[in-house]
Coordinates of C-alpha atoms in Angstrom, one line a residue:
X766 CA 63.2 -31.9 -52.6
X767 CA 63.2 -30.5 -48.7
X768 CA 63.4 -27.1 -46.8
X769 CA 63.9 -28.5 -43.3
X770 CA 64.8 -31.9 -41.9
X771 CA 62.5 -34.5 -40.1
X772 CA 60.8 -32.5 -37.0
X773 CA 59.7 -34.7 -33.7
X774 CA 57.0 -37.0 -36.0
X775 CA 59.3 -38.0 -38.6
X776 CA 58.3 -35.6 -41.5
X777 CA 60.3 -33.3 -43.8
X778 CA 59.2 -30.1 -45.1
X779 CA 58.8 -30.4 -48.8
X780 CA 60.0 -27.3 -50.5
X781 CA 57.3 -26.7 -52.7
X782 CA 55.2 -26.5 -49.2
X783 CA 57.3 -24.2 -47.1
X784 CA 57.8 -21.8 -50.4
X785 CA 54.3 -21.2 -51.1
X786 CA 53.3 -21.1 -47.4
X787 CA 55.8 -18.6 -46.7
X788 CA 54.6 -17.0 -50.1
X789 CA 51.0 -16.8 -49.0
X790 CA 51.7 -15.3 -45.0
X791 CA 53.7 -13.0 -46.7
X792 CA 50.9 -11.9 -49.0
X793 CA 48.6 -11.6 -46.5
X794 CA 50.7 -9.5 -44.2
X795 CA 51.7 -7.5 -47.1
X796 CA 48.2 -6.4 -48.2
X797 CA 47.5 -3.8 -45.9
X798 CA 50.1 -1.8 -47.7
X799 CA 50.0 -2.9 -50.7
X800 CA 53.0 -4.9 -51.2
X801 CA 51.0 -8.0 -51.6
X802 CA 51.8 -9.8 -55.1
X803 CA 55.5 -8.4 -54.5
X804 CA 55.6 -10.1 -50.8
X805 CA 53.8 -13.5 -52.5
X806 CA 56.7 -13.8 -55.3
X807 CA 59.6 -12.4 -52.4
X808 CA 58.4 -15.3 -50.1
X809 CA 58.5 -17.9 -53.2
X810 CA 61.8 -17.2 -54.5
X811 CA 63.6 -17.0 -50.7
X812 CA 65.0 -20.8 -50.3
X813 CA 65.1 -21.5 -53.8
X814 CA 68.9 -22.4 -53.6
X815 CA 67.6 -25.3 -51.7
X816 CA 67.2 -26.9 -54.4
X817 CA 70.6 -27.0 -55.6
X818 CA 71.7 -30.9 -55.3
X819 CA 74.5 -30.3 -53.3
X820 CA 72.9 -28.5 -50.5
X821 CA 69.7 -31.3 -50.3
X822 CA 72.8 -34.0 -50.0
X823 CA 74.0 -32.3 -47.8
X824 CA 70.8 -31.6 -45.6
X825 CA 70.1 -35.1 -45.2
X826 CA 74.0 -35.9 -44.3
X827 CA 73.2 -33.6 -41.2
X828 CA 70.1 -34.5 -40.5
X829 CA 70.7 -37.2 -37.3
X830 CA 72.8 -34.6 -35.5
X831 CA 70.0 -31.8 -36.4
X832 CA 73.4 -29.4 -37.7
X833 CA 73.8 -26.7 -40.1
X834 CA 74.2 -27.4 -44.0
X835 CA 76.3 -24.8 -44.0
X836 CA 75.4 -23.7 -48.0
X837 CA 74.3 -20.5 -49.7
X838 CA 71.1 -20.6 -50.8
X839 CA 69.9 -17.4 -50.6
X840 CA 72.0 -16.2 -53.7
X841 CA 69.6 -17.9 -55.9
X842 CA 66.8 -15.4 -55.0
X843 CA 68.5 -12.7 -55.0
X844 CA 70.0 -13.2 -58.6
X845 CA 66.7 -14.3 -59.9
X846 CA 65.7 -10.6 -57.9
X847 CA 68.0 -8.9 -60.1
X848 CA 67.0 -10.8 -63.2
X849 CA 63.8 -9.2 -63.4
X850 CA 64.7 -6.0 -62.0
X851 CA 63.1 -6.2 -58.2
X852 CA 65.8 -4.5 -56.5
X853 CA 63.7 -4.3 -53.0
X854 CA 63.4 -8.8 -53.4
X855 CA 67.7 -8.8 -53.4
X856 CA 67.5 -7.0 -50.4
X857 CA 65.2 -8.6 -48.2
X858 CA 65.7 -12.1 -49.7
X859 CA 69.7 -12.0 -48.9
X860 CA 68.9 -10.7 -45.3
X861 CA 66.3 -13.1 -44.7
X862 CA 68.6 -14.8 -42.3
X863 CA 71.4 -12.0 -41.5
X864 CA 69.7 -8.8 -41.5
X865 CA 69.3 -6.6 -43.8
X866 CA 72.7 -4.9 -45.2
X867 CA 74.2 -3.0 -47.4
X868 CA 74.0 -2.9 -51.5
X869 CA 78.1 -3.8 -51.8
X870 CA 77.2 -7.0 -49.5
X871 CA 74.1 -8.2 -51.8
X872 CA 76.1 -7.2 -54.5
X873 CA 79.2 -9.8 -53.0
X874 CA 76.5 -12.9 -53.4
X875 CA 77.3 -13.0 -57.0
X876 CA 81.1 -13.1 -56.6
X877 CA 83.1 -11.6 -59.6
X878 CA 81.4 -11.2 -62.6
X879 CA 82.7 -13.4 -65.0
X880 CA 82.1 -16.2 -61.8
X881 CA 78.5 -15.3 -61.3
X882 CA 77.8 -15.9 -64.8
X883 CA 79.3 -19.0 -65.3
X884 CA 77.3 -19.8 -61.8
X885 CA 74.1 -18.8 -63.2
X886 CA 74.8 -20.3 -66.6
X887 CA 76.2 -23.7 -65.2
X888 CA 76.6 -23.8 -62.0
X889 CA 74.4 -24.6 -59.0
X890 CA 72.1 -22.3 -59.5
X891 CA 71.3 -23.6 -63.1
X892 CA 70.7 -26.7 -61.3
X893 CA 68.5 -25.3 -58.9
X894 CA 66.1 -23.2 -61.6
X895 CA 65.7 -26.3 -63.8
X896 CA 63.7 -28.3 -60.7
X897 CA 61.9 -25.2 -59.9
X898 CA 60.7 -24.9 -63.1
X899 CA 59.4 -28.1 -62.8
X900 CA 58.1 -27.9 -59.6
X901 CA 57.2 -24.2 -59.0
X902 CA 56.3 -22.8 -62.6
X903 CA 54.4 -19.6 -61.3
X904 CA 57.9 -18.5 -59.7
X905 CA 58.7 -17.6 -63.4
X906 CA 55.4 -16.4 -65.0
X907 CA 54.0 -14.8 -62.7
X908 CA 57.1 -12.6 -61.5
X909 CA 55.2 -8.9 -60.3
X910 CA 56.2 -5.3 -61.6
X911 CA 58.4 -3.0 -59.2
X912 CA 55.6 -1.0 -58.0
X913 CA 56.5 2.8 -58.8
X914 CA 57.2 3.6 -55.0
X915 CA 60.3 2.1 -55.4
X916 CA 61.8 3.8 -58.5
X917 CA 64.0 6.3 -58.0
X918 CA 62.2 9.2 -58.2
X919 CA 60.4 8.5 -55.2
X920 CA 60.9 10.0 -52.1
X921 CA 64.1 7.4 -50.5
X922 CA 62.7 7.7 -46.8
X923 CA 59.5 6.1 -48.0
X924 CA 61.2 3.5 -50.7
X925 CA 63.8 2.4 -47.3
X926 CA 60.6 2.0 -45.6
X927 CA 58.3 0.1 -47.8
X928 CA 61.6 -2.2 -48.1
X929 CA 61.7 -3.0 -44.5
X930 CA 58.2 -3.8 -44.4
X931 CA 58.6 -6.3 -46.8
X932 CA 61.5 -7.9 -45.7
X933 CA 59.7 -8.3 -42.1
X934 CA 56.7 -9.6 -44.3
X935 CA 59.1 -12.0 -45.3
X936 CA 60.8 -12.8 -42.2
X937 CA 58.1 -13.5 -40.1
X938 CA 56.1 -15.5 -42.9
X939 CA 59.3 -17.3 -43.2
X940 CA 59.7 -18.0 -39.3
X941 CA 55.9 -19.1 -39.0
X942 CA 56.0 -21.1 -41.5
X943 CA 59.5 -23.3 -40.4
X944 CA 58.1 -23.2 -36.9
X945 CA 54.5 -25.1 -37.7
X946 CA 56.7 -27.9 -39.7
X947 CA 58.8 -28.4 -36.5
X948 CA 55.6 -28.5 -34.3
X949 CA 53.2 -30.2 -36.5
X950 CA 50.6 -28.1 -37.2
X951 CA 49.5 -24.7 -38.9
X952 CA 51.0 -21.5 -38.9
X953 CA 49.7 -18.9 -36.0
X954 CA 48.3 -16.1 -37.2
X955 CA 45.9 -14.6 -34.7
X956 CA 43.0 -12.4 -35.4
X957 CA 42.7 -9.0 -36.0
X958 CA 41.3 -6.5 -34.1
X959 CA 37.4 -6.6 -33.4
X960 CA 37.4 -3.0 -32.6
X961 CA 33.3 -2.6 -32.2
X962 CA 33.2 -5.6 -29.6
X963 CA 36.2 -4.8 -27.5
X964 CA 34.8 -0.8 -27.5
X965 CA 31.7 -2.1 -26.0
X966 CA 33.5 -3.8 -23.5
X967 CA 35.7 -1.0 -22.4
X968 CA 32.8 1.1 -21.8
X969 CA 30.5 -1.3 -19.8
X970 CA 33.8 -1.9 -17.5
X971 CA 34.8 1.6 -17.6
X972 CA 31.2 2.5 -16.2
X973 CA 30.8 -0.5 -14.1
X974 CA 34.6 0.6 -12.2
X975 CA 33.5 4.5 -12.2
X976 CA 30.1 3.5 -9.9
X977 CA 32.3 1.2 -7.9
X978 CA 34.6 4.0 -6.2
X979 CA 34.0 7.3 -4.0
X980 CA 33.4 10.6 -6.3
X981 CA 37.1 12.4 -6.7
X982 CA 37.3 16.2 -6.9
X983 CA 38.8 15.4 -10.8
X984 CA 36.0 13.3 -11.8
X985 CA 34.2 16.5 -14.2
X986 CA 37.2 17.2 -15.9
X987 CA 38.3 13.3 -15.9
X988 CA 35.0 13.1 -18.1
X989 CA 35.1 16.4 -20.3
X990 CA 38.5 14.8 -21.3
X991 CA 37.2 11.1 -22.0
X992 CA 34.1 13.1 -24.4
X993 CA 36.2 14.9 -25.6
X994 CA 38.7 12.1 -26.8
X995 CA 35.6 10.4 -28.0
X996 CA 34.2 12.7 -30.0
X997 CA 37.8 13.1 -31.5
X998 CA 37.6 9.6 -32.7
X999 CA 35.5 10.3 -35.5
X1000 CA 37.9 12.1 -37.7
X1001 CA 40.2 11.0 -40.5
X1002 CA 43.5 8.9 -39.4
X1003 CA 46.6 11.4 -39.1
X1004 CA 48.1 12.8 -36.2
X1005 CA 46.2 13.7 -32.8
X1006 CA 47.8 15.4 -29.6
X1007 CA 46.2 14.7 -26.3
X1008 CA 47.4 17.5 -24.0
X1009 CA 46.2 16.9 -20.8
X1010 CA 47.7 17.7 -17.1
X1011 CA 48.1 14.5 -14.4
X1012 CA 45.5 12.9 -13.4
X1013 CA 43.3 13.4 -15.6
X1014 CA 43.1 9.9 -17.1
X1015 CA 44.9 10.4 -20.0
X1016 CA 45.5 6.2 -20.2
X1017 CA 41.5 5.5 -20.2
X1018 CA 41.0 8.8 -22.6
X1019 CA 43.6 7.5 -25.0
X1020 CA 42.4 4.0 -25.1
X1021 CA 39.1 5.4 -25.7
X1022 CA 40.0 7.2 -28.4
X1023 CA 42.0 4.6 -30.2
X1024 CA 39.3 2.0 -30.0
X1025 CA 36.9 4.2 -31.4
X1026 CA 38.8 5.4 -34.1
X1027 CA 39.7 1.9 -35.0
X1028 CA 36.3 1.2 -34.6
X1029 CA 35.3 3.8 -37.1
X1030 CA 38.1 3.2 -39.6
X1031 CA 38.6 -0.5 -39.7
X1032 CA 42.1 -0.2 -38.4
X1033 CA 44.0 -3.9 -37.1
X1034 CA 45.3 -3.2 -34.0
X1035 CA 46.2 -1.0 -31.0
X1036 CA 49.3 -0.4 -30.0
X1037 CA 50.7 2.2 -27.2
X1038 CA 54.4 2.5 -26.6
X1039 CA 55.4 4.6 -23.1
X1040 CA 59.1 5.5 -22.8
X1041 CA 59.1 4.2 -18.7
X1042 CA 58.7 0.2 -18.0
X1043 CA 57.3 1.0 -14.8
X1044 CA 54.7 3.1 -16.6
X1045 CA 54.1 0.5 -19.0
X1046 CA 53.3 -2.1 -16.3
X1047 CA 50.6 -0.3 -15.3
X1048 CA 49.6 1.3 -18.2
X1049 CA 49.3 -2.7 -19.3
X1050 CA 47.2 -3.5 -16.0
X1051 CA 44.9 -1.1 -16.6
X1052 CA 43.8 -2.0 -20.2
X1053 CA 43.7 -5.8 -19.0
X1054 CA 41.4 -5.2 -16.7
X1055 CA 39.9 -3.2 -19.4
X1056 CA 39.6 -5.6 -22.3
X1057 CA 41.0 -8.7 -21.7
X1058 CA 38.1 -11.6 -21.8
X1059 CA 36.4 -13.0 -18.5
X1060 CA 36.7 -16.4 -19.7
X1061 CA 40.4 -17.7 -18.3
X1062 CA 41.0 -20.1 -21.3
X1063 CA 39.9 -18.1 -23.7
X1064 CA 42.7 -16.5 -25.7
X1065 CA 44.3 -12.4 -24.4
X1066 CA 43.5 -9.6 -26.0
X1067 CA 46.1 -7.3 -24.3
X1068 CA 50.0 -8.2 -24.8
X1069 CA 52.3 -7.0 -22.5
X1070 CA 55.8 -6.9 -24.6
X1071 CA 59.2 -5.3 -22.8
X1072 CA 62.5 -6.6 -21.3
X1073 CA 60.9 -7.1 -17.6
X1074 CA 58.1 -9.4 -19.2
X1075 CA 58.7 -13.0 -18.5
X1076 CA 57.7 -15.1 -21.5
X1077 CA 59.2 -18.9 -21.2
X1078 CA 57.3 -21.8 -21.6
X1079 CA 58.7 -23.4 -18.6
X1080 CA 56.9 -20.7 -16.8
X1081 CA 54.1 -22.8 -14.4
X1082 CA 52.6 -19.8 -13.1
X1083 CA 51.5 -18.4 -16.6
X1084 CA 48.1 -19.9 -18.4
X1085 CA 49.0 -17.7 -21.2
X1086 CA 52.7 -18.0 -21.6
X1087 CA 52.5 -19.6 -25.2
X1088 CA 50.5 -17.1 -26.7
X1089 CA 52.7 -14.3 -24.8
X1090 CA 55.6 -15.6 -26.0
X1091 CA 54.5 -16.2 -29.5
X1092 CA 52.7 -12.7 -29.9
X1093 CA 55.6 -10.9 -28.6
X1094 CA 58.1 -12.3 -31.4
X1095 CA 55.9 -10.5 -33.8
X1096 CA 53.0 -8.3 -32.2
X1097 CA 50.2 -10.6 -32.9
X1098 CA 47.4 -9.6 -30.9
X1099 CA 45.4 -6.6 -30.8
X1100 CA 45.4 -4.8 -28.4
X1101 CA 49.8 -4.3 -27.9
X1102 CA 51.4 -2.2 -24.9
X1103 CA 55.5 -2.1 -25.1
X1104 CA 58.1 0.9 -24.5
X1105 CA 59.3 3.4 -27.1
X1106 CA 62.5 1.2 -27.1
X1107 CA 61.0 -1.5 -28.5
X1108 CA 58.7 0.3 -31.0
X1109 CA 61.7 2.3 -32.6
X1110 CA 64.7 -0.8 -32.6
X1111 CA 61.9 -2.0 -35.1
X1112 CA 61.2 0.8 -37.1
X1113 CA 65.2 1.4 -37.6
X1114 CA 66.5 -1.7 -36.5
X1115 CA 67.7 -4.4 -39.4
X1116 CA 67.9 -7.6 -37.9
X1117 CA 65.2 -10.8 -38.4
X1118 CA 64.6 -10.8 -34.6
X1119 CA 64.0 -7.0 -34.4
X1120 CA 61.9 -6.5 -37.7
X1121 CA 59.6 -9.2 -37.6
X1122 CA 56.7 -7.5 -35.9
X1123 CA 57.0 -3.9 -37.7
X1124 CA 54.3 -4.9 -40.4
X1125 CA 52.0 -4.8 -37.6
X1126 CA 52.3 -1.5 -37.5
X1127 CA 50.4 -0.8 -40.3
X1128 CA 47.0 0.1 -40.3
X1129 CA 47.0 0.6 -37.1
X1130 CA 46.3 3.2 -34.0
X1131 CA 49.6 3.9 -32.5
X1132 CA 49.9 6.0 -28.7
X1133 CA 52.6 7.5 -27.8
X1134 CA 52.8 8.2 -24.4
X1135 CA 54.7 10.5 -22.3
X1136 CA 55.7 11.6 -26.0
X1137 CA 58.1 14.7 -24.0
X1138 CA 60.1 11.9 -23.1
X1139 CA 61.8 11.1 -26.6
X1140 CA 65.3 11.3 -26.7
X1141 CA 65.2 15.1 -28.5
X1142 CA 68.6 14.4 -30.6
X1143 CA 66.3 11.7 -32.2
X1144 CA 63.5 13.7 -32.5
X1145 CA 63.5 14.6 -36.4
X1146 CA 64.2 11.0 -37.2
X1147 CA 61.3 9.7 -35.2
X1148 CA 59.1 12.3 -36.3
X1149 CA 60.3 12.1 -40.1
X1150 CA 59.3 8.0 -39.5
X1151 CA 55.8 8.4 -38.0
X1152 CA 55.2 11.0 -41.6
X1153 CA 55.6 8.2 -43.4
X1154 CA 53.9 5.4 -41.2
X1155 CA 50.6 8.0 -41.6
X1156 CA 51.1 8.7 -45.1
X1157 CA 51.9 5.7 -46.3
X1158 CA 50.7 2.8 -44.2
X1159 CA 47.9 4.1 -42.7
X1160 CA 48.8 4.4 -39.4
X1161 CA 47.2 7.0 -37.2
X1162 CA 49.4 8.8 -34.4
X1163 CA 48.2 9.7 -31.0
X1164 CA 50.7 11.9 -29.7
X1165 CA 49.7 11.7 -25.5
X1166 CA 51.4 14.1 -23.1
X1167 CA 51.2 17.2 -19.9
X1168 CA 54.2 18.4 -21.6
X1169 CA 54.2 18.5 -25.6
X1170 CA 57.5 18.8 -27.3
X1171 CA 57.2 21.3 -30.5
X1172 CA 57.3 18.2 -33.0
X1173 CA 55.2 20.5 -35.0
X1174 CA 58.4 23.6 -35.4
X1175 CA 60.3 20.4 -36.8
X1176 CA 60.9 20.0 -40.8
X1177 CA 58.5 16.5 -41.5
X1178 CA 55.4 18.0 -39.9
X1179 CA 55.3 21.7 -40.8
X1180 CA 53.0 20.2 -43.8
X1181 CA 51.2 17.9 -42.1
X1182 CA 47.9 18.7 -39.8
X1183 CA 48.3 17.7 -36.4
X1184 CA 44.8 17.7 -34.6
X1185 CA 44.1 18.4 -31.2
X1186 CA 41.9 16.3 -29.6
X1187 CA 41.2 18.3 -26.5
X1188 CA 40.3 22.2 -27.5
X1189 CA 41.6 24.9 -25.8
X1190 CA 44.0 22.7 -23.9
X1191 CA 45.4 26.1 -22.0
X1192 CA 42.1 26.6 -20.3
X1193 CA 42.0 23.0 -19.3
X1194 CA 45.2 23.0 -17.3
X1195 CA 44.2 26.3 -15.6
X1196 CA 40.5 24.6 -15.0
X1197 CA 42.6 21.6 -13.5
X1198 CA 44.8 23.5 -11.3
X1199 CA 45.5 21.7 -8.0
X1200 CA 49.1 22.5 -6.6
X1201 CA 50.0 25.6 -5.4
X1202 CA 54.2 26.3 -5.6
X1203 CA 56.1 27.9 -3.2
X1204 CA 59.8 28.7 -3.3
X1205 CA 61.7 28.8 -0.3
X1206 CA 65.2 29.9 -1.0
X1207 CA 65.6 32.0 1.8
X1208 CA 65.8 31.2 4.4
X1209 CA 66.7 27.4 2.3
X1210 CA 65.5 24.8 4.5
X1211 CA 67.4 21.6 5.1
X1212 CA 66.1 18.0 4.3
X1213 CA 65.6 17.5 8.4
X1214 CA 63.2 21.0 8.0
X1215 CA 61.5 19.5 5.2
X1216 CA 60.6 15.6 6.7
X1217 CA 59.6 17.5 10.1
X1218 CA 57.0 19.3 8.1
X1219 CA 56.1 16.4 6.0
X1220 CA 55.4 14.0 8.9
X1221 CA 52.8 16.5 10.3
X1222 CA 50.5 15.4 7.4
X1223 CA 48.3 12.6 7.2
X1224 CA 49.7 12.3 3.1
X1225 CA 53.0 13.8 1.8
X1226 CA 55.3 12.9 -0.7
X1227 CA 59.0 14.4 -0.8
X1228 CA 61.0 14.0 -3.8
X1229 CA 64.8 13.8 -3.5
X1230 CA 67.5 13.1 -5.5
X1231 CA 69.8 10.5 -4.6
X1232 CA 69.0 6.9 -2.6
X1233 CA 71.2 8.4 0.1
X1234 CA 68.9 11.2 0.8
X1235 CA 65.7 9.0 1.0
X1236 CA 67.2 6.8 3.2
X1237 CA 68.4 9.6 5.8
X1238 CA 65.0 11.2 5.4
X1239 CA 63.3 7.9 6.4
X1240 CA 65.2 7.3 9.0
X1241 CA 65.0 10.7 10.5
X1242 CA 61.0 10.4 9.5
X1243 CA 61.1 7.5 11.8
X1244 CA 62.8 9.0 14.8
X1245 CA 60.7 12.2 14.8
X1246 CA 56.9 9.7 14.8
X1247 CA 58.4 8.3 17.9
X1248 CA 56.2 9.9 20.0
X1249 CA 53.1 10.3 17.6
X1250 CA 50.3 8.1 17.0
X1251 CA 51.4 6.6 13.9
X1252 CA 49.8 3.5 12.3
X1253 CA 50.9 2.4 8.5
X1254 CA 54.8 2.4 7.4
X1255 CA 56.6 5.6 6.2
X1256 CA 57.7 5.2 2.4
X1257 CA 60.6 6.7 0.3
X1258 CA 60.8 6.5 -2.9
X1259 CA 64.1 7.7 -4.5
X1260 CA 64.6 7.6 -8.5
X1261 CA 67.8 8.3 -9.9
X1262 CA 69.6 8.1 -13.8
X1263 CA 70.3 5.0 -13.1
X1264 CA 67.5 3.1 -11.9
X1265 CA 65.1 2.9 -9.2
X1266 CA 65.7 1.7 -5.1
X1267 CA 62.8 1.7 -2.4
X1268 CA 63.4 2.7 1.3
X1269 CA 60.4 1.5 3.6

């Protein structure tokens, strides 16, 4: 009996191999949060309609043209799901392909009822349990209890959690599994996170960069903040808040702290999501330089993942393109820097593509940085999700901002501690104070006042607020340095609602 068709050396994928392979990745992806033997018996019972008769005719009818059978197969699962009462299995067995969906469409896989039991009784999927038996026995003795977190009683935002981390326990076991029959080799499944090793290596190159450049005015409280994140490090996983103003390293003092905590704790994997691209570029940049190894064939430690990131394989100019690509389907690497956009589409999302990397997520340190940029209609729902990541799959929160929203005044963290990992942040700012604010309003002076004034320093930067603006200030910037030494281009930066546009 076969899963898939020949791949490129002429083999077919026995089902009894791609079950329990997809069976054991989804095990071991599930034991973090211990959803393992439930994951194990979900992955074993997904393509058991496969071995209906009809459908392996048909898979080898296709086969020469590499099309679709085109038959249900996931109704077997999901019927053997309800046999034993494993309601979270129906679910993420009939969305294995889909997405997951509603109960009334699982509940349409069974047809009427007097149908469905002549199916089960007779039909196809009589056909389909008898060679299973046969060839997969432990699919039917050694079918797991419903752990207790999903009876009813429970709280439901936790149970509609727990089920879409093991439907994406399924989905990518599932995917990794197909995708080493087609290529010819093993499943991918990198390493975790070596949190001691790549902390010791952040602090030799953090020191090595801080000798390498001229003292800064900022560099005390730069420090008192990276100590202080440090020192943080040490306590139990929750929820942390680094307030901090700009410029005071909050990226380096977050990494820190993360590394250090997963250092201390054991935790998998790193991951910090920023709500800007552009910030997330060079948020990404940094920590490369950071952590990533010396040697230039030896395998990344920092992925990159967001809609600007180029990740073919036909890419030339990319050593690590295969890796990049392959990590960012499912967030497997350790050290993971992304936006807010792609973090929450998998927290709430519910298709395969979407939901494949959210069990990386647990056990993990998770940043969230510029946090005051949330959309705030979504705050409760984000804030009710990261509850449950920290209660229940061991996720710690670093909440990173200048400007904290009052996450705490809302509903799912009144209970919960939230722990500061910069005291008396208040007298930090005031320590940190750089900018003096002056409002002219009247007389209110024009944009020409204000570029006449600005090109009289050696540094200024002038914020405006459309792309026409900048480009009339430039180019009255660049009729009034006629007639001063001037070296160096004049720059104007303009960002808008709508994107981002460069004047130089």
């Amino acid at each position: 009996m076969w899963a898939h068709s020949k791949n490129r050396f002429g083999v077919r994928h026995r089902i009894e191999d791609h079950l329990l392979g997809t069976a054991k990745l989804a095990r071991l992806f599930a034991s973090p949060f211990g959803l393992g033997e439930l994951a194990w018996w979900t992955g074993l019972v997904h393509d058991g309609g496969k071995c209906w008769q009809a459908w392996q005719d048909k898979l080898l009818l296709v086969e020469p043209t590499n099309g679709r059978v085109g038959l249900d197969h996931k109704s077997f699962g999901v019927q053997l799901a309800r046999r034993h009462g494993l309601l979270p299995v129906e679910f993420a067995v009939a969305g294995h392909h889909g997405g997951l969906t509603n109960r009334g469409q699982v509940d349409g896989l069974f047809g009427e009822d007097a149908a469905a039991e002549e199916r089960l009784r007779s039909g196809p999927w009589a056909d389909a349990e008898k060679r299973l038996r046969v060839a997969l026995p432990e699919m039917f003795s050694q079918v797991p209890a419903l752990p207790v977190e999903f009876e009813e009683s429970a709280e439901r935002l936790t149970r509609e959690f727990l089920l879409r981390f093991l439907f994406s326990c399924l989905v990518d076991a599932d995917v990794l599994d197909t995708k080493a029959h087609v290529e010819g080799g093993k499943p991918r499944v990198g390493s975790d996170l070596d949190a001691p090793a790549l902390l010791d290596r952040f602090l030799t190159r953090r020191a090595d960069s801080l000798r390498q450049r001229e003292p800064g005015a900022m560099d005390s409280h730069r420090q008192r903040l990276f100590d202080a994140a440090m020192a943080a490090a040490s306590r139990k996983p929750g929820i942390f808040r680094l307030t901090a103003p700009t410029g005071t390293a909050k990226t380096i003092a977050a990494a820190g702290f993360a590394l250090q905590h997963a250092a201390s704790h054991g935790k998998r994997r790193v991951i910090v999501a920023v709500p800007f691209i552009t910030i997330t570029e060079q948020n990404a940049a940094v920590y490369r330089d950071l952590l990533d190894p010396d040697d230039p064939d030896a395998e990344r430690v920092v992925l990159e993942h967001h809609s600007h990131v180029e990740v073919s394989d036909t890419d030339p100019t990319s050593e690590h393109h295969s890796w990049r690509r392959l990590a960012s389907e499912n967030w497997d690497a350790p050290f993971v820097v992304t936006t807010t956009v792609q973090l929450f589409e998998s927290l709430f999302g519910r298709t395969q593509s979407r939901m494949r990397k959210l069990h990386r997520i647990a056990d993990s340190v998770l940043v969230l940085d510029e946090v005051q940029a949330l959309p705030h209609h979504l705050l409760p729902q984000v804030v009710d999700a990261l509850r449950i990541l920290t209660q229940r799959f061991g996720v710690t929160v670093v909440l990173s901002s200048a400007t904290q929203p009052a996450v705490r005044a809302l509903g799912p963290l009144k209970t919960l501690e939230v722990h500061e990992i910069l005291p008396d942040p208040e007298s930090f700012f005031a320590e940190c104070q750089r900018v003096q604010y002056r409002w002219r309003l009247d007389p209110k002076p024009t944009l020409v006042d204000m570029v006449k004034e600005a090109v009289t320093h050696q540094q200024a930067l002038m914020v405006v607020n459309t792309v026409r603006d900048a480009r009339t200030a430039f180019l009255h910037a660049r009729e009034v340095v006629t007639d001063l030494e001037w070296s160096g281009c004049v720059g104007f930066e303009c960002q808008s609602g709508v994107g981002e546009e460069a004047v130089e």
